[in-house]
Every structure is written in C-alpha cells, then in structure tokens.
Coordinates of C-alpha atoms in Angstrom, one line a residue:
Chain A
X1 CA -4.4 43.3 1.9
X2 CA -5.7 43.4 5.7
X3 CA -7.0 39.5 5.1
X4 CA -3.4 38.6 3.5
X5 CA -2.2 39.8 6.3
X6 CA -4.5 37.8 8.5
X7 CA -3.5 34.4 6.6
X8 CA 0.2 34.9 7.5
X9 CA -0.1 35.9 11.1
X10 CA -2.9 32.5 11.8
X11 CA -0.9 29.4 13.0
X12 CA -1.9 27.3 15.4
X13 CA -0.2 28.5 17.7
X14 CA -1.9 31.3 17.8
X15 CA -5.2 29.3 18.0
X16 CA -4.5 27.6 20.9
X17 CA -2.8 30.6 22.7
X18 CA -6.0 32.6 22.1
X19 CA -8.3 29.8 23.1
X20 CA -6.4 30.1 26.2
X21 CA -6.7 33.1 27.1
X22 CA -10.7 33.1 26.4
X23 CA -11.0 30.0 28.6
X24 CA -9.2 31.9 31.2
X25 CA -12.0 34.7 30.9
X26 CA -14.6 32.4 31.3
X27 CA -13.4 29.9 34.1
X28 CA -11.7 31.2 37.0
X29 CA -10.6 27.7 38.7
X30 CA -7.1 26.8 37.4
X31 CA -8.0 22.8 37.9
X32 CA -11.2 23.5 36.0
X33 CA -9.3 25.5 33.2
X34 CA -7.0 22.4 33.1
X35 CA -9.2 19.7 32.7
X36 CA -11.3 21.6 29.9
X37 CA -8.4 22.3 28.0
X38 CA -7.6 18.6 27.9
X39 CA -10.9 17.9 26.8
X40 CA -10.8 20.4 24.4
X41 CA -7.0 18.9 23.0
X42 CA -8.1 15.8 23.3
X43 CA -11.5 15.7 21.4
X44 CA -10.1 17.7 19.1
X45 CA -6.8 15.0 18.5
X46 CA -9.5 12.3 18.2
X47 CA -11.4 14.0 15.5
X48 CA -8.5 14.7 13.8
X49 CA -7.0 11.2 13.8
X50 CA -10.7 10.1 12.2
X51 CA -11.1 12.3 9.9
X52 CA -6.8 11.6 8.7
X53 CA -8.1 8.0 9.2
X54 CA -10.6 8.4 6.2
X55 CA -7.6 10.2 4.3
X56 CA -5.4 7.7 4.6
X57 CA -7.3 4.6 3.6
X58 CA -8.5 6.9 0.6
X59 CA -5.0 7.7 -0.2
X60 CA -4.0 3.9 0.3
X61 CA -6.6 2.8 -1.9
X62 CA -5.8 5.3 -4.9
X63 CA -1.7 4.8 -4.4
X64 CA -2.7 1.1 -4.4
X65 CA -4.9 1.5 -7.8
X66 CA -2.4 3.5 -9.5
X67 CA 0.4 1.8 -9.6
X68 CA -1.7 -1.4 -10.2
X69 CA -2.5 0.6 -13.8
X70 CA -6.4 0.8 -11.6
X71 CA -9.0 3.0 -11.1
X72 CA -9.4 2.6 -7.7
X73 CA -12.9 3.7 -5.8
X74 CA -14.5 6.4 -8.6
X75 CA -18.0 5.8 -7.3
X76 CA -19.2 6.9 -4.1
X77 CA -18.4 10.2 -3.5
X78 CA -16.4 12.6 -6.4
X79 CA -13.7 10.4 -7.4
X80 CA -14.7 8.0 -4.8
X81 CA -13.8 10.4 -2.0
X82 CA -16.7 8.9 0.4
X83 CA -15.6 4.9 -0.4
X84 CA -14.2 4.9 3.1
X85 CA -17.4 6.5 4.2
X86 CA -19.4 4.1 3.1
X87 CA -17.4 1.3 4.2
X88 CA -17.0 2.4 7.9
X89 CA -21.1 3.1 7.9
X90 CA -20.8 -1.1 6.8
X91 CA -18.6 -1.7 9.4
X92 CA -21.0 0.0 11.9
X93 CA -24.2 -2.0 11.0
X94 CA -21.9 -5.4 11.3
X95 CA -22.6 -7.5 14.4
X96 CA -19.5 -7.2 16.8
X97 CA -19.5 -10.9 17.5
X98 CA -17.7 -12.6 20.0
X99 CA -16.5 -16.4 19.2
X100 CA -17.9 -19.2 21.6
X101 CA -14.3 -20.4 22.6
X102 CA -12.4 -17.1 23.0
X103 CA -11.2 -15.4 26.4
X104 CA -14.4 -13.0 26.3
X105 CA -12.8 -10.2 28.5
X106 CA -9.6 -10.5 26.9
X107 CA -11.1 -10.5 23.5
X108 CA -13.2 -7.3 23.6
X109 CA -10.1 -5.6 25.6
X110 CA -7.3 -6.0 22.7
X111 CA -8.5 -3.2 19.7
X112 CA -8.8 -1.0 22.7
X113 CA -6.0 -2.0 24.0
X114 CA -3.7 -1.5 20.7
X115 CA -5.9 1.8 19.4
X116 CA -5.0 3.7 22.9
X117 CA -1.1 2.4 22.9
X118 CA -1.0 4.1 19.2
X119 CA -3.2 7.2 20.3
X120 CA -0.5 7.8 23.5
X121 CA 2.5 7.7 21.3
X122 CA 1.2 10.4 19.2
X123 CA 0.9 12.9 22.4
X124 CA 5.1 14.4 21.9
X125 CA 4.9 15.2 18.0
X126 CA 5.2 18.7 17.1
X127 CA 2.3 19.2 14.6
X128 CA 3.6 23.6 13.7
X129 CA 5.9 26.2 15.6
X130 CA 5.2 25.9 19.2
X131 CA 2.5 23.7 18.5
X132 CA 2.2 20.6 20.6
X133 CA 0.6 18.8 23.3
X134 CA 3.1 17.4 26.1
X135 CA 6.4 18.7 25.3
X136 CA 8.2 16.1 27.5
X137 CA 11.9 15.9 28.2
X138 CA 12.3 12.4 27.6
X139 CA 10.0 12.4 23.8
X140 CA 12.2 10.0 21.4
X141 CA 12.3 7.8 24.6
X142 CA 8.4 7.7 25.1
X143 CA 7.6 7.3 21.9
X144 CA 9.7 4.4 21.2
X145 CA 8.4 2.6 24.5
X146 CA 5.1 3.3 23.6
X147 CA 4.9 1.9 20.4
X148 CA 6.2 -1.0 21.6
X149 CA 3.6 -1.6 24.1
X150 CA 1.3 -2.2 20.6
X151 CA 2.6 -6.1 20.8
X152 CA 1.0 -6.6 23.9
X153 CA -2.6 -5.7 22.4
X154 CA -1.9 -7.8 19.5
X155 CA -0.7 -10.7 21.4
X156 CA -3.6 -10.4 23.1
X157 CA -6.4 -10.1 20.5
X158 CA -4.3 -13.7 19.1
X159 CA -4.3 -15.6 22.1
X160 CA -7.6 -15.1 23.2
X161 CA -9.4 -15.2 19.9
X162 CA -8.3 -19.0 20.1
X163 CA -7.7 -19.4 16.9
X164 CA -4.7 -21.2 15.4
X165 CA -3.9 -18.7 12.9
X166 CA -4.4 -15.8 15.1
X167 CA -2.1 -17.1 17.6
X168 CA 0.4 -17.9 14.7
X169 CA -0.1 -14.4 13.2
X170 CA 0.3 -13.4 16.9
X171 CA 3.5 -15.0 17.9
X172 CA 5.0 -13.8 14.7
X173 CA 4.0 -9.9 15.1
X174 CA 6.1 -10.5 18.7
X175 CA 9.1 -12.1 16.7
X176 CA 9.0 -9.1 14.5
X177 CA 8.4 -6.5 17.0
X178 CA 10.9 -7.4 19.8
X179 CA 14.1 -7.4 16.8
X180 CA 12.9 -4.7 14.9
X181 CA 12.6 -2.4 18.0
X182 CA 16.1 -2.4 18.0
X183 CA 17.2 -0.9 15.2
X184 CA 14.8 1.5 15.4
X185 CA 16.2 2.2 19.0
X186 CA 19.6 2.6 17.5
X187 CA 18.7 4.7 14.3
X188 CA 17.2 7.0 16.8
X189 CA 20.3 7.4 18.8
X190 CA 22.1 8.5 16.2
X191 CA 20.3 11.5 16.1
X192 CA 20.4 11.8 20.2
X193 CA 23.9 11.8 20.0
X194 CA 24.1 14.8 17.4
X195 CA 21.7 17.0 18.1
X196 CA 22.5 16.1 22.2
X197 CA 18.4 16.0 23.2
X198 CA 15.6 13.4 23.6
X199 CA 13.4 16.5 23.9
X200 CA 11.8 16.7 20.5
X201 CA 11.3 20.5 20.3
X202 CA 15.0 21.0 21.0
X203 CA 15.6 18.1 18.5
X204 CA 13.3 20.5 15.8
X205 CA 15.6 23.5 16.9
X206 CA 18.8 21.9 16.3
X207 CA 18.0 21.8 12.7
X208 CA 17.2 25.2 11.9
X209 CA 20.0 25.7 9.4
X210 CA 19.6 22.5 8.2
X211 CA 17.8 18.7 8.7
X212 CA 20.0 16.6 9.8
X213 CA 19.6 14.4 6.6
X214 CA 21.8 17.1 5.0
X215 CA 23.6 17.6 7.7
X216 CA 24.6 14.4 8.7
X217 CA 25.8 13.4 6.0
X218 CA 26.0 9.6 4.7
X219 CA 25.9 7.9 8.1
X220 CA 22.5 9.7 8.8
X221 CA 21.3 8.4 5.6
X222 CA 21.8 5.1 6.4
X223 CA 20.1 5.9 9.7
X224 CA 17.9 7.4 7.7
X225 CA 16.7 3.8 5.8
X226 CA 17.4 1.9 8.5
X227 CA 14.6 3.9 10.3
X228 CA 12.1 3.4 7.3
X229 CA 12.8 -0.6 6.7
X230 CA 12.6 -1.2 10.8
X231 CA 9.2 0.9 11.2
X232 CA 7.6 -0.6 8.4
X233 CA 8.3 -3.9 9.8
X234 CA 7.2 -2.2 13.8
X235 CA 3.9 -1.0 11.9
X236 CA 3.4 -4.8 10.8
X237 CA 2.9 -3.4 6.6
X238 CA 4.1 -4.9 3.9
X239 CA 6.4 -6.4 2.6
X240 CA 6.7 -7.0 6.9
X241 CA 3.0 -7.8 7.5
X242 CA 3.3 -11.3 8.4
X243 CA 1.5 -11.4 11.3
X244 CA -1.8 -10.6 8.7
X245 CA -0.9 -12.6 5.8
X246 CA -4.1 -13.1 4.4
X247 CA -2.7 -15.7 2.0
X248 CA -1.5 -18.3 4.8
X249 CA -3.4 -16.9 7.8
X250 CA -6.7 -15.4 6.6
X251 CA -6.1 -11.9 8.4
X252 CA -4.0 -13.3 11.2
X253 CA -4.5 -12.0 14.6
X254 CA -7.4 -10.1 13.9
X255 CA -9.2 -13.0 11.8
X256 CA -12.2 -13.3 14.4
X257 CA -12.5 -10.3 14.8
X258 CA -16.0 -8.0 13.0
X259 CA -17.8 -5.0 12.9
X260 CA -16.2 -1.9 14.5
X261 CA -13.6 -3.9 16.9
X262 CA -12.1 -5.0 13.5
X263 CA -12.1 -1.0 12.3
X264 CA -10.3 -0.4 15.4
X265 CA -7.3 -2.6 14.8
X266 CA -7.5 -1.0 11.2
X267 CA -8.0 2.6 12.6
X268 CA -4.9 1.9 15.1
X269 CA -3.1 0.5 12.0
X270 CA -3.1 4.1 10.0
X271 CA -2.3 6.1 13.4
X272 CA 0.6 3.9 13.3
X273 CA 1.5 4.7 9.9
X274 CA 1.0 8.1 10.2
X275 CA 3.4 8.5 14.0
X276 CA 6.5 6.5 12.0
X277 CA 6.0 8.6 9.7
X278 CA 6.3 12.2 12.0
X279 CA 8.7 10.6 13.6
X280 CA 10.7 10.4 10.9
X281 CA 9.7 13.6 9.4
X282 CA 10.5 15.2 12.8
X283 CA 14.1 13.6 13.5
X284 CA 15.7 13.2 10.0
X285 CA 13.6 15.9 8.0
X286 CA 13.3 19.0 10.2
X287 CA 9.9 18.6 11.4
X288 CA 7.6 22.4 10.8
X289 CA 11.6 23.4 10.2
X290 CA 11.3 25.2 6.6
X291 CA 14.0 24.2 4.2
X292 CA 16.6 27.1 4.3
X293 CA 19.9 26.9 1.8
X294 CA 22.8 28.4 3.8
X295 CA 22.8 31.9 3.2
X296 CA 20.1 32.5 0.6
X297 CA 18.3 35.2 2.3
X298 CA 15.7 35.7 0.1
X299 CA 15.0 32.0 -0.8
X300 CA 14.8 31.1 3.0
X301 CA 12.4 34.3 3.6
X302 CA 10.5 32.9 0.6
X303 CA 9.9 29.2 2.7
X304 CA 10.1 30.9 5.9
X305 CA 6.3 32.3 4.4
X306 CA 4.9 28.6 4.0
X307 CA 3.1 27.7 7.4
X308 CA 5.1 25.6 9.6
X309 CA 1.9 23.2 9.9
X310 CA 2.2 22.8 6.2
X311 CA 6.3 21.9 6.0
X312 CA 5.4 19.4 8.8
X313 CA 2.2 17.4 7.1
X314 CA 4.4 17.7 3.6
X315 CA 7.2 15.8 4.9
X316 CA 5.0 13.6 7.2
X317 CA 2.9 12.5 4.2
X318 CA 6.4 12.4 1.8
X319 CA 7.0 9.3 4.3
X320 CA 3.9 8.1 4.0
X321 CA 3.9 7.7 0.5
X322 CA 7.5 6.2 0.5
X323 CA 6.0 3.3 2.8
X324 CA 2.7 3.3 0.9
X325 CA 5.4 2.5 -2.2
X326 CA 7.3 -0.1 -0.2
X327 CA 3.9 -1.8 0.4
X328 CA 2.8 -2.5 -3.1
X329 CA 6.1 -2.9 -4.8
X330 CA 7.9 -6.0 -2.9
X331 CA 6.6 -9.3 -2.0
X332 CA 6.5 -10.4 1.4
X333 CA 9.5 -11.9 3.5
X334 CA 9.6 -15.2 4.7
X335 CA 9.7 -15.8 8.6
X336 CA 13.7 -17.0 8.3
X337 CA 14.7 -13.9 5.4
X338 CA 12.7 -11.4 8.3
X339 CA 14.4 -12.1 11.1
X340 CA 17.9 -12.5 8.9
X341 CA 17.6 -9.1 7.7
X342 CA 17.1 -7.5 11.3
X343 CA 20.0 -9.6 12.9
X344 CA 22.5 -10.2 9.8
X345 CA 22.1 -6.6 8.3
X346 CA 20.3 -4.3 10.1
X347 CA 21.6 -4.5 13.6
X348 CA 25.6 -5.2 12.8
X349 CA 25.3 -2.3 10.5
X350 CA 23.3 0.1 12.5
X351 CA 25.7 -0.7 15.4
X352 CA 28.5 0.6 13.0
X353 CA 26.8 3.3 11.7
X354 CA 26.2 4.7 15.9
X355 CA 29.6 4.3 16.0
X356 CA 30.4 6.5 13.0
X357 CA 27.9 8.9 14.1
X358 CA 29.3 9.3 17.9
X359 CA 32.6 9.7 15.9
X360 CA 31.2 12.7 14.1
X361 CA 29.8 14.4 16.9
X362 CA 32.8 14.1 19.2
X363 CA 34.9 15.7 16.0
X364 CA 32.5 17.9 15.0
X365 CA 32.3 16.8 11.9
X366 CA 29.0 17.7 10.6
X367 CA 27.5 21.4 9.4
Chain B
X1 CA 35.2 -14.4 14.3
X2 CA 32.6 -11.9 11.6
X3 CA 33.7 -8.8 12.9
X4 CA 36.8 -9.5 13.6
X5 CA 37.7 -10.3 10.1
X6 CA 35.7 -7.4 8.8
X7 CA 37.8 -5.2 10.8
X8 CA 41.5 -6.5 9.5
X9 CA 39.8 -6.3 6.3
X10 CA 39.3 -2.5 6.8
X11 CA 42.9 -2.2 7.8
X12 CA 44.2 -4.0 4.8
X13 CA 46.7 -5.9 7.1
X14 CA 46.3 -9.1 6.8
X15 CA 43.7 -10.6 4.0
X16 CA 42.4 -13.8 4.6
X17 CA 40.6 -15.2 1.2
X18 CA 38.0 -17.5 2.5
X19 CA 37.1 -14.9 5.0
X20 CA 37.3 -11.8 2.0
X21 CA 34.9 -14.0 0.2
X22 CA 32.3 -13.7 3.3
X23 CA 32.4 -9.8 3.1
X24 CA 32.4 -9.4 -0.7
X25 CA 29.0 -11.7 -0.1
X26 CA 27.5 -9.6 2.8
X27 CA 27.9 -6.5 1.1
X28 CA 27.9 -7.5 -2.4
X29 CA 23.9 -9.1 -1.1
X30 CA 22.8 -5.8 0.0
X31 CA 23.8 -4.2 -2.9
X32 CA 22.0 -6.8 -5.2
X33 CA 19.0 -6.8 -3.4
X34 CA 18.6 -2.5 -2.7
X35 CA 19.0 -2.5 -6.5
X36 CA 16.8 -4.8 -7.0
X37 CA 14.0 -3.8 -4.8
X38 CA 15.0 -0.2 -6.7
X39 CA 14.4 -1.3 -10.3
X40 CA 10.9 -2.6 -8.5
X41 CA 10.3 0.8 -7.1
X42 CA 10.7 2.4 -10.4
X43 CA 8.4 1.0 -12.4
X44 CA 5.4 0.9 -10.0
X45 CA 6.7 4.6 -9.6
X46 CA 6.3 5.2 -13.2
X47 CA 2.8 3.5 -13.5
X48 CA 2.4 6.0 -10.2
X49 CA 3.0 9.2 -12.1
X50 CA 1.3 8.0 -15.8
X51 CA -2.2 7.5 -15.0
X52 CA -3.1 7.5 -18.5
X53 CA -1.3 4.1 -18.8
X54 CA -4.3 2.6 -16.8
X55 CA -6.1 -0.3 -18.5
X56 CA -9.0 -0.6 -16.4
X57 CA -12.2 -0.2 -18.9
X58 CA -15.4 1.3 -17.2
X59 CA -17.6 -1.2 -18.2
X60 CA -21.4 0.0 -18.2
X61 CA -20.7 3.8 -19.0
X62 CA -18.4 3.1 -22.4
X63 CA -20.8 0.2 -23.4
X64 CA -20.7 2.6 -26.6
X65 CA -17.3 3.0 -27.1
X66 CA -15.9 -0.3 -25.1
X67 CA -13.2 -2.1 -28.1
X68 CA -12.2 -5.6 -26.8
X69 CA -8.5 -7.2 -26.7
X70 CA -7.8 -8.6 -30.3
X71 CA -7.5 -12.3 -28.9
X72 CA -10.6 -11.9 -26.8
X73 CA -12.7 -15.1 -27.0
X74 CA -16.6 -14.3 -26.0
X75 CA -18.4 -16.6 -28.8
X76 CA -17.8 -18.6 -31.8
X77 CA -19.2 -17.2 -35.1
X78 CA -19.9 -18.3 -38.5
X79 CA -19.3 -15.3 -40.6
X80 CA -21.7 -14.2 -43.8
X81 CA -20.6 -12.5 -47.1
X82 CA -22.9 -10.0 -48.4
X83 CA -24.3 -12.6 -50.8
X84 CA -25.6 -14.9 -47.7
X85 CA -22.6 -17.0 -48.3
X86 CA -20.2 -18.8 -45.5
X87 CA -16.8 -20.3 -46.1
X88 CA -18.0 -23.9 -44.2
X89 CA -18.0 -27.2 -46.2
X90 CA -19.3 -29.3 -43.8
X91 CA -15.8 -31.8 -42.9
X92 CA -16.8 -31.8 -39.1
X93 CA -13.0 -31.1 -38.1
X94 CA -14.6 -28.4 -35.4
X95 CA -16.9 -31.0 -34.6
X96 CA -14.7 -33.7 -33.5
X97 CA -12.3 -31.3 -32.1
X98 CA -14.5 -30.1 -29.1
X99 CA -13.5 -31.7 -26.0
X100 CA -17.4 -31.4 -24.9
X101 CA -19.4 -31.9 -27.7
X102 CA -20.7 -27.9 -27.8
X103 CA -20.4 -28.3 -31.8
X104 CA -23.2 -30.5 -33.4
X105 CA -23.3 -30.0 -37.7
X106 CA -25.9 -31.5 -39.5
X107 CA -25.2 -32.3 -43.2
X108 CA -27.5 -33.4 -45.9
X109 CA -26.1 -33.6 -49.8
X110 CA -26.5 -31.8 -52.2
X111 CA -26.4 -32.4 -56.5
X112 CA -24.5 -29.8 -57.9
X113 CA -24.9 -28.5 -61.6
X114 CA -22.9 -31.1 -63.0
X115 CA -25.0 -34.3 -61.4
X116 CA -22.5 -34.3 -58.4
X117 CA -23.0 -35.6 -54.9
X118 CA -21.7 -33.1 -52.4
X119 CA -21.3 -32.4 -49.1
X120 CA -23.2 -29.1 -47.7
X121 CA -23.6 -28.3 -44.3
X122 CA -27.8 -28.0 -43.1
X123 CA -27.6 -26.3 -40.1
X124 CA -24.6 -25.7 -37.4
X125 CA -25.9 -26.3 -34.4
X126 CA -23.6 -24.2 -31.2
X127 CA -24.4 -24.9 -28.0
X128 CA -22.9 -21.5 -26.2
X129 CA -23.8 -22.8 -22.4
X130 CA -21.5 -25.7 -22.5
X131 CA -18.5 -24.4 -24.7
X132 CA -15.3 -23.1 -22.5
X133 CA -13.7 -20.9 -24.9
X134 CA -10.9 -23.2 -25.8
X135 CA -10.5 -21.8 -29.5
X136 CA -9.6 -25.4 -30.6
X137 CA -13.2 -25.6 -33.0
X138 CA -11.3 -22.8 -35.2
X139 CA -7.6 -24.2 -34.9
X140 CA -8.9 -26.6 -36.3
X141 CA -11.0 -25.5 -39.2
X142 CA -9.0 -26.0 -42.1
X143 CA -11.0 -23.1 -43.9
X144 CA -11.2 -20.5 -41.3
X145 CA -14.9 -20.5 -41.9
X146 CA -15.3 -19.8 -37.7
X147 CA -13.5 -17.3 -35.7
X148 CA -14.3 -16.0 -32.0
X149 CA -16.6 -12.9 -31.8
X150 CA -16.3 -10.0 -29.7
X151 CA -19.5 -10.1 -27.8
X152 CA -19.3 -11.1 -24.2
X153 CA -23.3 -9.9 -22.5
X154 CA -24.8 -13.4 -23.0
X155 CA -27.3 -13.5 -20.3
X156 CA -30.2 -14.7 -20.9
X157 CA -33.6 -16.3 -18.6
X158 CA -33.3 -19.5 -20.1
X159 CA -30.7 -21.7 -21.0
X160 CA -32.5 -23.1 -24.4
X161 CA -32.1 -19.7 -25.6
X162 CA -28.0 -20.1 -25.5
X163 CA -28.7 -22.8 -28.2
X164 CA -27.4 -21.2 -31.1
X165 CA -27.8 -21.7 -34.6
X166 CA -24.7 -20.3 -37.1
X167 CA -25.1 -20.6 -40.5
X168 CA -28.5 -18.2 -41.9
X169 CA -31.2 -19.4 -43.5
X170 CA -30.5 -20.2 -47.6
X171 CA -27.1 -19.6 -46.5
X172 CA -24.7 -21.2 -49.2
X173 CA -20.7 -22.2 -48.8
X174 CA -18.6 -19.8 -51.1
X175 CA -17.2 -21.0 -54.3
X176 CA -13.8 -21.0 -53.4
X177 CA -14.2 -22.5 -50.4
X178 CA -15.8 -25.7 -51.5
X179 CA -13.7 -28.2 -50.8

C-alpha cells in the first residue's frame, strides 16, 4: 500500500522540485546552481528527443507496414524494435561527404542549423502539471516564430548543396512554408482570443473544465483541422512533402546530403512532428488537463488518478498517429493544387472562422 | 467581387445565379474532396486495426508450410499419371507458340498395334533460363498436357543445369489423349 501510495504522489514535478533542492545543498553559488540545472534540463531534453527519435521512426515504420497489409521490421530486435538501432549505427559508419561544388561552410551549417531551430521551439511545451522548462509569456508566439525559422536551414542546405533538385526541393519547402504559416498563425488565434493568453500554462488552465475542442464548439473544430492540414504541410510530410519528393527530386534538399548530417535533417524531421503535434494537443486538447465530464465527480476523480505526463503524451501521440494516417493514405499535391488549397480554402475560411470565434468570445458564447 | 457575393448570399437578399453557382462549387469541392480523402482514411484505418488481413508471407521460416497464389507461374510442367503416362501428342502448338524458342520437342514415330504411323513425342526439351513466364506454351496446348508448377527456388551454379527435360523416361501419351 505504502509503494501505491508512492506511484500516485511521483510526477515530475516532483522530480525536478526535489533535484532542486538537492542541488541547492550541494552548490552554494546561485549562477553555478543555474547553469547546472540547465545542463542537467538540457542533457536530459536531448536524450529524450533521441531516444522518442528511435520511437518514432519505429512507430512510423510499423503504422506504415500495417496499413500497407505489411510486416514491417520483425528482425532486429523483438518485433524489430532495434531496426532503427541498427540503421542509425549505418548511418554512423557512412562517410559524411561534402560535394566538390557545394558552399562548404554553408553546407555542413544547415542540419545544424534546422535540428537547433526544431530543438528551440520545443523549450515552452508543458510536458505534466507544473512541468516545463521556460514558461514564457509570449509561448504560442515563440513557438510559431521559431518553427518558421526551419526554412531558412532548409533553404540553406538547397542552395549550397548546388544541386538542381535540391534548390528546386528548396525553393518549394519556402513556397510551402511562407503560405502555410499563415493559417497556422490564424488557427492559433482563435484560441488566443478565447482563452485571452499566449502564455501556454494559462492556455492549459483555461481548460480545466473542458478542452476547448468541446468547448468551442464547431468553429474550433474547424480551427481544429485547419491546424492539422497547415502543420503537416509546415512539417514538409505527406501528402505536403514536396520539397522531398523522391519520385521527381531524388530526396530534394537533402539529396547530397550522407551519413549523420543526413540523420540530422531526419532527426529534426520527427522533433518537428512530434512539437505540431504538442502543440496541438496543448491548445485544442487540454494538454496534461485530464478529461473531466461536467459534474461527474467520481468519473473526473477517477482521470484526475491518471498522471498528468500520461494525458499529455496520449493526446500528443493521438496527433501523431492522425498525421502518420494522413501520410500514407493520400497522394501528394501538385505545386498549383498546394498553394490553391492554402489561398482558396484555407486562408478565406480560416479568416471567417477568427471572425466567428472573436464573435463567440465577445458574447460569451462558449461553456 | 468573391466575398462580396458570398456575403449577399448569406443574407438571402439578393441571389445572383452565375455567382450562386461559384459558392455551391467552392463548398460543394470541399465537401467532395474531405469525403473523399475520408473513404481513403477508412480503409487504410481498417487494414490499421486487422493485422491478420496482412499478406506478407515469411519466406524462409514457413518454407514448410509456404502455399503459393493459384495463378502463380514459377515453371512449366509436364504432368505424369501413375502409370508413367502424359497427356502430350507431340503437335508442337507450345512449340511454335514461344516467343523465344524456350520449348524444343523432338518427335520420332511410332507403329501402333494396328500397323499405324503415329506421331509420339521423344523427349521435351524446356529450357527454364530463357523462358519469361508468359503462360502462352499452355494457352495454347490444345490438350492441357502442360500447366505452370508451383516451384519458384531455381538456383542453381550452372546454367546447363536449368536445361530441363519433361516427359520421364518410357513415358507414354494416355489413351485418350492421343490425338
């Protein structure tokens, strides 16, 4: 019963407030305590996004095979759990060349350059209760900024690769980006303007009795979607992955690229994935928020008892799987049909749709 | 001039036709295609949730077990009664049917019991490293003494061993399949 006990009581909260307090013990400098704990946070945030790295290309891979009617990897590993494994210890004995042509400095530069841009955007999510790592004012704002910043390492690792296809590939991931943003921008707002915060925590609060997907009724559905379609086409995946399109541009931007400069673009890819995806789980679907049902007592005690950590990788991973559907049920889009959909449909209507949803906050008219 | 229309519309004012027909479009479009991309959605969702709908076979560990497709094409046959006896008269239609010449039949004659010339087959040559599969050999056989066997592991060191010959030795056509 005494270990029960224990299981309920650990969050990570209480890991990190503990750690705390044992660094203070140990170093007396406040600087010194600072710096550590940032090394501590961050280590820790890089091992983490390895190790869900590995997850998520296993995941892709088995989501990919099953609704192919495959196998998928059942070799290395049980159930081919160690695939990736193997395939990154590949990627690791591969020469990292550098092509004769290409901008040298700019060329090595770019995966480093996209890899940190995703690894900065993930620095405002809320990962359990009381649980995160910059809780800044302005979160919704940075992250969408941030993300956007990922063009310029692409456009980079195009141009100076000087390769026609990568510059095509390139070009076309800027195309994508730069109307896509905006939707994405405007979806979010919606949700600004209701819960009245850009800070995420308070965004997390204002759906305690209730995500805003249920509270918001039909216009934050169609936020909702509108979110999902635009930051598939942000994360460049398919049916939006154009600017790779192995078929015409054999890999795009990152065709010269090998070895481990190569796993960076693909590690940075599955970051990506995986911040849409909190994002979306933290503005539309409550983030660590347990589901509660108006005024079921017992049944919200009864979710209250699953750890907030838990709700918040359920719901991230929910998304996840949604877009790892998208990817291998539709064909791609054409340049013309991509850029039609983000400036004939997505953008009128998700200009509308702010409009309704301002309406509803001014009036109240939501739970 | 879009918006404009789509807000009169809204009002029910004043209806323009040409213009209604723009709006019934734009929306009528996203409707087609969500439901569209839906019915996609659900069947890779339902291959998603009934893994035991998966037709990959796992080649080298049910080498036992492994039952190929019905239609599978891995090698022509010549198939044997229990008496040593084949259903081919020896006309050749496989023969000139080949588009690469993988089918050579050699055929002597025989005198029958009743002081009869006939045609018999000697031996039916099959030369398994040039044929493609193209099943037109037993379209063509007006007997169906050939058919397509199931065996696909042909590898072997040296190509004079793919030189295969059907029909077994003392091998005789059946009776009713004489002529």
């Amino acid at each position: 019963m005494e270990k029960l006990h224990l299981l309920f009581v650990f969050s990570f909260s209480w890991l990190a407030s503990h750690l705390n307090m044992w660094l203070r013990t140990g170093i007396g400098n406040s600087f010194l305590l600072l710096v550590t704990e940032m090394l501590i946070a961050g280590i820790s945030l890089l091992a983490f996004l390895v190790i869900l790295c590995f997850f998520l290309g296993y995941m892709e891979r088995k989501v990919a095979a099953f609704m192919e009617i495959r196998l998928g990897p059942n070799r290395v590993g049980p159930k081919g759990s160690l695939q990736i494994v193997a395939d990154t210890v590949k990627l690791l004995f591969k020469e990292g060349l550098t092509p004769d042509g290409s901008d040298k400095f700019l060329f090595n530069l770019a995966p480093f350059v996209v890899v940190v841009t995703s690894m900065l955007a993930i620095a405002p999510l809320a990962f359990a209760r009381d649980f995160q790592l910059w809780d800044v004012n302005i979160g919704i704002f940075y992250v969408t900024s941030i993300s956007s910043m990922a063009v310029i390492g692409i456009l980079m690792a195009g141009w100076s690769s000087s390769n026609k296809y990568s510059l095509i590939g390139a070009m076309r991931s800027g195309a994508q980006i730069v109307s896509y943003e905006l939707s994405i921008g405007l979806s979010l707002i919606s949700i600004v303007i209701l819960s009245g915060s850009l800070r995420l925590s308070d965004i997390i609060q204002s759906q305690a009795n209730g995500w805003w997907i249920f509270k918001g009724h039909i216009p934050v559905l169609i936020s909702f979607i509108i979110f999902i379609i635009a930051s598939t086409a942000e994360i460049n995946r398919a049916p939006f992955d154009l600017t790779e399109a192995e078929q015409e541009l054999t890999g795009g931007f990152h065709t010269e690229y090998a070895g481990m400069k190569f796993a960076m673009f693909l590690l940075s890819e599955y970051i990506n994935l995986f911040i849409v995806s909190a994002i979306a789980a933290t503005i539309f679907l409550g983030g660590w928020m347990p589901f509660h049902i108006g005024n079921l007592t017992g049944f919200n005690h009864a979710m209250d008892y699953i750890p907030s950590s838990l709700w918040f990788f359920g719901k991230t991973f929910f998304i996840i799987f949604i877009i790892m559907w998208f990817r291998w049920t539709f064909p791609r889009l054409r340049i013309d049909q991509l850029l039609n959909l983000e400036w004939k449909y997505l953008l009128p209507i998700s200009m509308g749709n702010t409009l309704l949803v301002s309406a509803m906050a001014v009036f109240g008219w939501y739970l | 001039m879009v918006l404009i229309t789509g807000y009169v519309k809204m009002n029910g004012t004043e209806i323009n036709i040409k213009k209604t027909g723009f709006l019934k479009e734009y929306f009528g479009t996203i409707f087609t295609s969500l439901s569209s991309l839906l019915t996609g959605m659900k069947l890779t969702g339902y291959y998603f949730i009934h893994p035991n709908k998966i037709i990959t076979e796992q080649y080298p560990d049910n080498r036992a077990t492994l039952k190929m497709a019905e239609r599978f094409r891995g090698e022509v046959t010549l198939p044997h009664n229990e008496n040593n006896e084949h259903r081919c008269n020896g006309c050749q239609s496989c023969e000139i049917a080949c588009p690469n010449g993988s089918i050579k039949i050699v055929t002597k004659h025989e005198i029958s019991e009743d002081g009869k010339k006939k045609k018999r087959i000697d031996t039916w040559v099959y030369h398994l490293e040039m044929c493609t599969f193209c099943n037109l050999c037993i379209e063509a056989c007006p007997s169906k003494a050939i058919v397509m066997g199931k065996k696909f592991e042909h590898s072997v060191y040296d190509k004079s061993q793919l030189v295969k010959i059907l029909n077994k030795p003392g091998s005789k056509v059946m009776k009713e399949a004489e002529e």
